[in-house]
CSV table of C-alpha atoms in Angstrom, one decimal:
chain,number,residue,atom,x,y,z
A,15,MET,CA,64.3,122.9,132.4
A,16,ASN,CA,66.2,121.7,129.4
A,17,PRO,CA,68.8,124.3,128.3
A,18,LEU,CA,67.6,124.1,124.6
A,19,THR,CA,64.1,125.1,125.7
A,20,LYS,CA,65.5,128.1,127.5
A,21,VAL,CA,67.4,129.1,124.4
A,22,LYS,CA,64.1,128.9,122.4
A,23,LEU,CA,62.2,130.9,125.0
A,24,ILE,CA,64.8,133.7,125.1
A,25,ASN,CA,64.8,134.0,121.3
A,26,GLU,CA,61.0,134.1,121.2
A,27,LEU,CA,61.0,137.0,123.7
A,28,ASN,CA,63.5,138.9,121.7
A,29,GLU,CA,61.5,138.4,118.5
A,30,ARG,CA,58.2,139.5,120.1
A,31,GLU,CA,59.8,142.7,121.5
A,32,ALA,CA,61.4,143.5,118.1
A,33,SER,CA,58.0,143.0,116.3
A,34,LEU,CA,56.0,145.1,118.8
A,35,GLY,CA,58.7,147.8,119.1
A,36,VAL,CA,59.0,147.7,122.9
A,37,LYS,CA,61.1,150.4,124.5
A,38,GLU,CA,64.3,149.7,126.4
A,39,THR,CA,62.8,150.8,129.7
A,40,VAL,CA,59.9,148.3,129.4
A,41,SER,CA,62.0,145.4,128.0
A,42,TRP,CA,62.8,142.3,130.0
A,43,HIS,CA,66.5,143.4,129.7
A,44,SER,CA,65.8,146.3,132.0
A,45,GLU,CA,65.6,144.0,135.0
A,46,TYR,CA,69.4,143.3,134.6
A,47,LYS,CA,70.5,147.0,134.1
A,48,ASP,CA,72.6,146.9,137.3
A,49,SER,CA,74.5,143.7,136.3
A,50,ALA,CA,77.3,143.6,133.7
A,51,TRP,CA,77.7,139.8,134.0
A,52,ILE,CA,76.4,137.1,131.6
A,53,PHE,CA,76.2,133.4,131.7
A,54,ILE,CA,77.5,131.2,128.8
A,55,GLY,CA,76.8,127.5,128.7
A,56,GLY,CA,76.9,124.5,126.4
A,57,PHE,CA,80.1,125.4,124.5
A,58,PRO,CA,82.7,122.7,123.7
A,59,TYR,CA,85.2,121.6,126.4
A,60,GLU,CA,88.2,122.4,124.2
A,61,LEU,CA,87.6,126.1,124.3
A,62,THR,CA,89.8,128.2,126.6
A,63,GLU,CA,89.4,131.7,128.1
A,64,GLY,CA,91.1,133.3,125.1
A,65,ASP,CA,88.8,131.6,122.6
A,66,ILE,CA,85.7,132.8,124.5
A,67,VAL,CA,87.0,136.3,124.7
A,68,CYS,CA,87.7,136.4,121.0
A,69,VAL,CA,84.0,135.4,120.3
A,70,PHE,CA,82.3,137.7,122.8
A,71,SER,CA,84.5,140.8,122.5
A,72,GLN,CA,82.8,141.8,119.3
A,73,TYR,CA,80.0,143.4,121.3
A,74,GLY,CA,82.1,145.2,123.9
A,75,GLU,CA,85.3,145.3,126.0
A,76,ILE,CA,85.5,142.3,128.4
A,77,ALA,CA,86.6,143.2,131.9
A,78,ASN,CA,86.7,139.8,133.6
A,79,ILE,CA,86.0,136.1,132.8
A,80,ASN,CA,85.5,133.1,135.1
A,81,LEU,CA,85.8,129.7,133.3
A,82,VAL,CA,84.6,127.0,135.7
A,83,ARG,CA,87.0,124.1,135.8
A,84,ASP,CA,87.2,120.8,137.6
A,85,LYS,CA,89.2,121.0,140.8
A,86,LYS,CA,91.1,117.7,140.4
A,87,THR,CA,91.7,117.5,136.6
A,88,GLY,CA,91.6,121.2,135.8
A,89,LYS,CA,89.5,120.6,132.7
A,90,SER,CA,86.7,122.9,131.6
A,91,LYS,CA,83.1,122.0,132.6
A,92,GLY,CA,81.5,123.8,129.5
A,93,PHE,CA,80.2,127.0,131.1
A,94,CYS,CA,81.6,130.3,132.3
A,95,PHE,CA,80.7,133.9,133.4
A,96,ILE,CA,81.8,137.1,131.6
A,97,CYS,CA,81.8,140.7,132.8
A,98,TYR,CA,81.6,143.6,130.3
A,99,GLU,CA,82.8,147.2,130.9
A,100,ASP,CA,79.4,148.5,129.6
A,101,GLN,CA,76.1,146.9,130.6
A,102,ARG,CA,74.6,147.6,127.2
A,103,SER,CA,77.1,145.0,125.7
A,104,THR,CA,75.3,142.3,127.7
A,105,ILE,CA,72.0,143.1,125.9
A,106,LEU,CA,73.7,142.8,122.5
A,107,ALA,CA,75.5,139.5,123.4
A,108,VAL,CA,72.2,137.9,124.7
A,109,ASP,CA,70.2,139.0,121.7
A,110,ASN,CA,72.8,138.0,119.0
A,111,LEU,CA,74.8,135.2,120.4
A,112,ASN,CA,72.1,133.1,122.2
A,113,GLY,CA,71.5,129.9,120.2
A,114,ILE,CA,74.5,130.1,117.9
A,115,LYS,CA,76.6,127.0,117.1
A,116,ILE,CA,80.3,126.7,118.0
A,117,LYS,CA,81.9,123.5,116.7
A,118,GLY,CA,78.5,121.8,116.3
A,119,ARG,CA,77.1,122.7,119.7
A,120,THR,CA,74.4,125.3,120.5
A,121,ILE,CA,75.4,127.7,123.3
A,122,ARG,CA,73.1,129.5,125.7
A,123,VAL,CA,73.7,133.1,126.7
A,124,ASP,CA,71.7,134.7,129.5
A,125,HIS,CA,71.9,137.6,132.0
A,126,VAL,CA,73.1,137.1,135.6
A,127,LEU,CA,71.2,139.2,138.2
A,128,ASN,CA,73.4,138.7,141.3
A,129,TYR,CA,76.8,137.3,140.4
A,130,ARG,CA,78.7,135.8,143.4
A,131,PRO,CA,82.4,135.3,142.8
A,132,PRO,CA,83.7,131.9,143.8
A,133,LYS,CA,85.7,131.3,146.9
A,134,ASP,CA,89.4,131.0,146.6
A,135,ASN,CA,90.7,127.4,146.9
A,136,GLU,CA,94.2,126.1,147.7
A,137,ASP,CA,94.3,124.1,144.4
A,138,MET,CA,93.6,127.1,142.3
A,139,ASP,CA,96.3,128.2,139.8
A,140,ASP,CA,98.1,131.5,139.9
A,141,ILE,CA,96.6,132.5,136.5
A,142,THR,CA,93.0,132.0,137.6
A,143,LYS,CA,93.6,133.9,140.8
A,144,ARG,CA,95.1,136.8,138.9
A,145,LEU,CA,92.2,136.8,136.5
A,146,ARG,CA,89.7,136.9,139.3
A,147,GLU,CA,91.5,139.7,141.2
A,148,GLU,CA,92.6,141.9,138.3
A,149,GLY,CA,90.4,140.8,135.4
A,150,CYS,CA,91.3,140.6,131.7
A,151,ALA,CA,90.5,144.2,130.6
A,152,PRO,CA,93.4,146.2,129.1
A,153,LYS,CA,95.0,148.7,131.4
A,154,LEU,CA,95.0,152.4,130.4
A,155,PRO,CA,98.4,154.0,130.2
A,156,ASP,CA,99.4,156.8,132.4
A,157,PRO,CA,99.4,160.4,130.9
A,158,SER,CA,103.1,160.8,131.7
A,159,SER,CA,104.0,157.6,129.8
A,160,SER,CA,101.9,158.7,126.8
A,161,GLU,CA,103.8,162.0,126.6
A,162,SER,CA,107.2,160.2,126.7
A,163,GLU,CA,106.0,157.9,123.9
A,164,GLU,CA,105.0,160.8,121.8
A,165,GLU,CA,108.4,162.4,122.3
A,166,GLU,CA,110.1,159.2,121.3
A,167,GLN,CA,108.0,159.1,118.1
A,168,TYR,CA,108.9,162.6,117.0
A,169,ALA,CA,112.6,162.2,118.0
A,170,VAL,CA,115.1,162.1,115.2
A,171,PRO,CA,116.9,158.8,115.0
A,172,VAL,CA,120.7,159.1,115.3
A,173,LYS,CA,123.0,156.9,113.2
A,174,LYS,CA,125.1,154.4,115.1
A,175,PRO,CA,128.8,154.3,114.3
A,176,LYS,CA,130.0,151.5,112.2
A,177,LYS,CA,131.9,149.3,114.7
A,178,GLU,CA,130.7,145.9,113.5
A,179,LYS,CA,133.0,145.7,110.5
A,180,LYS,CA,136.0,146.7,112.6
A,181,GLU,CA,135.1,144.1,115.3
A,182,LYS,CA,134.8,141.4,112.6
A,183,LYS,CA,138.2,142.3,111.2
A,184,ASN,CA,139.8,142.3,114.7
A,185,LYS,CA,138.3,138.8,115.4
A,186,LYS,CA,139.8,137.4,112.2
A,187,GLU,CA,143.2,138.9,113.0
A,188,LYS,CA,143.1,137.4,116.5
A,189,LYS,CA,142.2,133.9,115.1
A,190,ALA,CA,145.2,134.1,112.7
A,191,LEU,CA,147.5,135.1,115.5
A,192,LYS,CA,146.3,132.2,117.6
A,193,GLU,CA,146.9,129.7,114.8
A,194,GLU,CA,150.5,131.0,114.3
A,195,ARG,CA,151.2,130.7,118.0
A,196,GLU,CA,149.9,127.1,118.0
A,197,GLN,CA,152.1,126.2,115.0
A,198,ARG,CA,155.2,127.7,116.7
A,199,GLU,CA,154.5,125.8,119.9
A,200,ARG,CA,154.2,122.5,118.0
A,201,LEU,CA,157.4,123.1,116.2
A,202,ALA,CA,159.2,123.9,119.4
A,203,GLN,CA,157.9,120.7,121.1
A,204,THR,CA,159.0,118.4,118.2
A,205,PRO,CA,162.6,117.1,118.4
A,206,PRO,CA,165.1,118.5,115.9
A,207,GLY,CA,165.8,115.2,114.2
A,208,SER,CA,162.2,114.3,113.5
A,209,ALA,CA,160.7,115.7,110.3
A,210,PRO,CA,157.5,117.8,110.6
A,211,THR,CA,154.2,116.0,109.8
A,212,VAL,CA,152.8,116.8,106.4
A,213,ARG,CA,149.1,116.3,105.6
A,214,VAL,CA,148.4,114.4,102.4
A,215,LYS,CA,145.1,114.6,100.7
A,216,LYS,CA,143.4,111.3,100.0
A,217,GLU,CA,142.1,110.6,96.6
A,218,LYS,CA,138.4,110.2,96.2
A,219,GLU,CA,137.3,106.6,95.6
A,220,ASP,CA,135.5,105.9,92.3
A,221,LEU,CA,132.3,104.0,92.9
A,222,GLY,CA,132.1,102.8,89.3
A,223,TYR,CA,135.5,101.0,89.7
A,224,ASP,CA,134.1,99.0,92.7
A,225,LYS,CA,131.1,97.9,90.7
A,226,TYR,CA,133.3,96.5,87.9
A,227,SER,CA,135.6,94.8,90.4
A,228,GLN,CA,132.6,93.2,92.1
A,229,ARG,CA,131.3,92.0,88.7
A,230,GLY,CA,134.7,90.4,87.9
A,231,ALA,CA,134.7,88.6,91.3
A,232,ALA,CA,131.2,87.2,90.6
A,233,GLU,CA,132.2,85.9,87.2
A,234,GLU,CA,135.2,84.1,88.7
A,235,ARG,CA,133.0,82.4,91.3
A,236,LEU,CA,130.6,81.2,88.6
A,237,ARG,CA,133.6,79.9,86.6
A,238,SER,CA,134.9,78.0,89.6
A,239,ARG,CA,131.5,76.3,90.0
A,240,GLY,CA,131.6,75.2,86.3
A,241,GLU,CA,128.9,77.6,85.2
A,242,ARG,CA,129.2,80.3,82.5
A,243,PRO,CA,128.5,83.9,83.8
A,244,GLY,CA,125.6,85.6,82.0
A,245,ALA,CA,124.0,82.3,80.9
A,246,GLU,CA,120.6,81.3,82.2
A,247,PRO,CA,120.3,78.4,84.7
A,248,ARG,CA,120.0,75.0,83.1
A,249,ASN,CA,117.1,72.6,83.6
A,250,PRO,CA,116.9,71.0,87.0
A,251,GLN,CA,117.1,67.5,85.3
A,252,ASP,CA,120.4,68.4,83.7
A,253,THR,CA,121.8,69.7,87.0
A,254,HIS,CA,120.7,66.6,88.8
A,255,ARG,CA,122.4,64.4,86.2
A,256,GLN,CA,125.5,66.5,86.4
A,257,GLU,CA,125.8,66.1,90.2
A,258,TYR,CA,125.4,62.3,90.0
A,259,GLY,CA,128.0,61.4,87.4
A,260,GLY,CA,127.6,63.5,84.3
A,261,PHE,CA,125.2,63.6,81.5
A,262,ARG,CA,123.9,60.5,79.9
A,263,ASN,CA,123.8,60.0,76.1
A,264,ARG,CA,121.0,61.3,74.1
A,265,HIS,CA,119.7,57.9,73.4
A,266,GLY,CA,120.4,56.4,76.8
A,267,ASP,CA,116.8,56.4,78.0
A,268,GLN,CA,115.6,55.1,74.7
A,269,GLN,CA,118.1,52.2,74.7
A,270,ASP,CA,117.0,51.2,78.2
A,271,ARG,CA,113.4,51.1,77.1
A,272,GLU,CA,114.3,49.0,74.0
A,273,ARG,CA,116.2,46.6,76.2
A,274,ASP,CA,113.2,46.1,78.5
A,275,ARG,CA,111.0,45.6,75.5
A,276,SER,CA,113.3,43.0,73.9
A,277,ARG,CA,113.4,41.0,77.1
A,278,GLU,CA,109.6,41.0,77.3
A,279,ASP,CA,109.5,39.8,73.6
A,280,GLU,CA,111.9,37.0,74.4
A,281,LYS,CA,109.8,35.9,77.3
A,282,ARG,CA,106.7,35.9,75.2
A,283,ARG,CA,108.5,34.0,72.3
A,284,HIS,CA,109.8,31.4,74.8
A,285,GLU,CA,106.3,30.9,76.1
A,286,MET,CA,104.9,30.6,72.6
A,287,GLY,CA,107.7,28.0,71.7
A,288,GLU,CA,106.8,25.9,74.7
A,289,ARG,CA,103.2,26.1,73.7
A,290,ARG,CA,104.1,25.0,70.2
A,291,ASP,CA,106.2,22.0,71.4
A,292,GLY,CA,103.4,20.9,73.7
A,293,GLY,CA,100.9,21.3,70.8
A,294,LEU,CA,102.9,18.9,68.6
A,295,GLN,CA,102.7,16.2,71.3
A,296,LEU,CA,99.1,16.8,72.1
A,297,GLU,CA,97.6,17.8,68.7
A,298,SER,CA,94.8,15.4,69.2
A,299,LYS,CA,93.8,17.1,72.5
A,300,ARG,CA,93.6,20.6,71.2
A,301,THR,CA,90.2,22.2,71.5
A,302,GLY,CA,88.6,25.4,70.3
A,303,ARG,CA,89.6,27.1,73.6
A,304,GLU,CA,93.3,27.0,72.7
A,305,GLU,CA,92.7,28.5,69.3
A,306,ARG,CA,90.8,31.3,71.0
A,307,GLU,CA,93.6,31.9,73.4
A,308,ARG,CA,96.1,32.0,70.5
A,309,GLU,CA,93.9,34.6,68.8
A,310,ARG,CA,93.7,36.6,72.0
A,311,ASP,CA,97.5,36.4,72.3
A,312,ASN,CA,98.0,37.6,68.8
A,313,ASP,CA,95.7,40.5,69.4
A,314,ARG,CA,97.6,41.4,72.5
A,315,ASN,CA,100.9,41.3,70.7
A,316,ARG,CA,99.6,43.6,68.0
A,317,GLU,CA,98.3,46.1,70.6
A,318,SER,CA,101.7,45.9,72.4
A,319,GLU,CA,103.5,46.6,69.1
A,320,LYS,CA,101.2,49.6,68.4
A,321,ASP,CA,102.0,50.9,71.9
A,322,ARG,CA,105.7,50.5,71.3
A,323,ASP,CA,105.4,52.4,68.0
A,324,SER,CA,103.5,55.2,69.8
A,325,ASP,CA,106.1,55.2,72.6
A,326,ARG,CA,108.9,55.4,70.0
A,327,ASN,CA,107.2,58.4,68.3
A,328,ARG,CA,106.9,60.1,71.6
A,329,ASP,CA,110.5,59.6,72.4
A,330,ARG,CA,111.5,61.0,69.0
A,331,GLU,CA,109.4,64.1,69.7
A,332,ARG,CA,111.0,64.5,73.1
A,333,GLU,CA,114.4,64.3,71.6
A,334,LYS,CA,113.5,67.0,69.1
A,335,ASP,CA,112.3,69.2,71.9
A,336,ARG,CA,115.5,68.6,73.8
A,337,ASP,CA,117.6,69.4,70.7
A,338,SER,CA,115.7,72.7,70.3
A,339,ASP,CA,116.2,73.6,74.0
A,340,ARG,CA,119.9,72.9,73.7
A,341,ASN,CA,120.1,75.1,70.6
A,342,ARG,CA,118.4,77.9,72.5
A,343,ASP,CA,120.8,77.5,75.4
A,344,ARG,CA,123.7,77.7,73.0
A,345,GLU,CA,122.3,80.9,71.5
A,346,ARG,CA,121.8,82.4,74.9
A,347,GLU,CA,125.4,81.5,75.9
A,348,LYS,CA,126.6,83.2,72.8
A,349,ASP,CA,124.6,86.3,73.7
A,350,GLY,CA,126.0,86.2,77.2
A,351,ASP,CA,129.6,85.9,75.9
A,352,SER,CA,129.0,88.9,73.7
A,353,ASP,CA,127.6,90.9,76.6
A,354,ARG,CA,130.6,89.9,78.7
A,355,ASN,CA,133.0,91.0,76.1
A,356,ARG,CA,131.3,94.4,75.9
A,357,GLU,CA,131.5,94.7,79.7
A,358,ARG,CA,135.1,93.8,79.7
A,359,ASP,CA,135.9,96.4,77.0
A,360,GLN,CA,134.0,99.0,79.0
A,361,SER,CA,135.7,98.1,82.2
A,362,SER,CA,139.1,98.2,80.5
A,363,LYS,CA,138.3,101.7,79.1
A,364,HIS,CA,137.1,102.8,82.5
A,365,ARG,CA,140.3,101.6,84.2
A,366,GLU,CA,142.5,103.3,81.7
A,367,ALA,CA,140.6,106.6,82.2
A,368,HIS,CA,140.9,106.1,86.0
A,369,SER,CA,144.7,105.4,85.7
A,370,ARG,CA,145.1,108.5,83.5
A,371,GLU,CA,143.3,110.6,86.1
A,372,ARG,CA,145.5,109.3,88.9
A,373,ASP,CA,148.6,110.0,86.9
A,374,TYR,CA,147.4,113.5,86.1
A,375,ARG,CA,146.6,114.2,89.8
A,376,ARG,CA,150.0,112.9,90.9
A,377,LYS,CA,151.7,115.2,88.4
């Protein structure tokens, strides 16, 4: 039968007896009046003997517990047997704790008619053997021991002599004497000509001074490279030009373009001149096609001139943008120079203060 159905049946029996008002002598619990053992099953595997005792000891004093474990691994199998000192505690536990949930799992609590203790195995732990032999019920104290405890309670406490302070003083004196002896031995071991070693305290290093010195070293590196410290990095085009022979003039690119254009114009003029010379010789042979070609050439020349003008305007705008960028770079360099001067003033003040402190400490 499913354990959950057993839980439901036991609860239904208890509800019927409670509603009918059945006496204890006629109740189904009377069949187990000679057994103080109960069965508990379905609880989580993480629970130990102590956890189960804490839950079930609210209805009576527990005399013994047997948590069934695996022989190889020693882990709990999820069921156990408990023995109460009073058999009436079993009835309360079955009526009240059957069907409750512990960590999300419903447990089953039922009577045990004939409990048979398990056989001892070689793999059994010492703790489980002791539990099965002695149980887990608290032992009653002897009457002689109880009388001695009462006498101790009513006895008047006697103050202890104050020896701790004296012992501390004696320890301090002994340490001082040991140190003096060690110093004397050292002096005796050293030769007479050699001077005794003297400890000199080291000055604490100022972290701020190291920061300023590191900044000065970084500025020197930048100056050695040809860059100004504090200034922003220049455009990649400018650095490329500087690596390959210095900057070009502002109008260098424009002059190259104008040269190329003048060469193209000369070629075109030369071609036009040859055409004109050939036209003087062959004026009679000219046709309408040559006039159309001239018109087309004129149109092309006009378009080329327009393109040149547009290119010139673009070059002028680019020059203006370059001039504005150079002005910005100059302003940034000025700001960087001002920041460097401030940092130098601060570093000089800090060094002066540091030197004063050193002189004061030496004095």
